[in-house]
C-alpha positions as semicolon CSV with decimal commas, in nm:
position;residue;x (nm);y (nm);z (nm)
1;X;3,158;9,685;22,333
2;X;2,791;9,582;22,292
3;X;2,583;9,335;22,494
4;X;2,231;9,220;22,505
5;X;1,975;9,020;22,703
6;X;1,751;8,770;22,526
7;X;1,413;8,668;22,651
8;X;1,090;8,501;22,542
9;X;0,723;8,581;22,629
10;X;0,667;8,298;22,854
11;X;0,960;8,365;23,076
12;X;0,886;8,516;23,409
13;X;1,190;8,438;23,582
14;X;1,556;8,563;23,539
15;X;1,817;8,423;23,443
16;X;1,646;8,270;23,123
17;X;1,726;7,928;23,032
18;X;2,041;7,855;22,844
19;X;2,234;8,163;22,945
20;X;2,469;8,186;23,239
21;X;2,389;8,550;23,331
22;X;2,569;8,554;23,678
23;X;2,889;8,442;23,498
24;X;2,823;8,680;23,212
25;X;2,772;8,991;23,441
26;X;3,075;8,898;23,648
27;X;3,278;8,906;23,331
28;X;3,149;9,246;23,241
29;X;3,223;9,385;23,601
30;X;3,575;9,236;23,561
31;X;3,633;9,479;23,261
32;X;3,459;9,756;23,422
33;X;3,174;9,752;23,160
34;X;2,943;10,045;23,212
35;X;2,779;10,063;22,868
36;X;2,427;9,975;22,750
37;X;2,245;9,651;22,724
38;X;1,997;9,594;22,444
39;X;1,707;9,352;22,486
40;X;1,633;9,090;22,230
41;X;1,284;8,990;22,291
42;X;1,142;8,712;22,078
43;X;0,764;8,721;22,040
44;X;0,620;8,636;21,711
45;X;0,322;8,887;21,713
46;X;0,214;9,195;21,516
47;X;0,122;9,358;21,840
48;X;0,374;9,640;21,894
49;X;0,227;9,697;22,241
50;X;0,290;9,319;22,336
51;X;0,654;9,349;22,213
52;X;0,710;9,681;22,414
53;X;0,555;9,532;22,737
54;X;0,782;9,212;22,680
55;X;1,089;9,429;22,672
56;X;0,988;9,635;22,979
57;X;0,927;9,312;23,172
58;X;1,276;9,187;23,068
59;X;1,438;9,504;23,187
60;X;1,255;9,502;23,516
61;X;1,373;9,130;23,576
62;X;1,732;9,217;23,489
63;X;1,737;9,538;23,706
64;X;1,594;9,341;23,999
65;X;1,880;9,109;24,020
66;X;2,137;9,124;24,321
67;X;2,452;9,114;24,099
């Protein structure tokens, strides 16, 4: 099983629009999912540093939720 979180550069809140993450995380908990999440970060830039910072920001936002 594989799962991922999608975010955009201008999003500074979680959950991100269009995705019902509380429901999604609840379903993962129901099946005792303990695997990895990947982050799909959509920023159209050539700056690798900006992309890395965006992924780190997304991970911080996800980790700081009270699931």
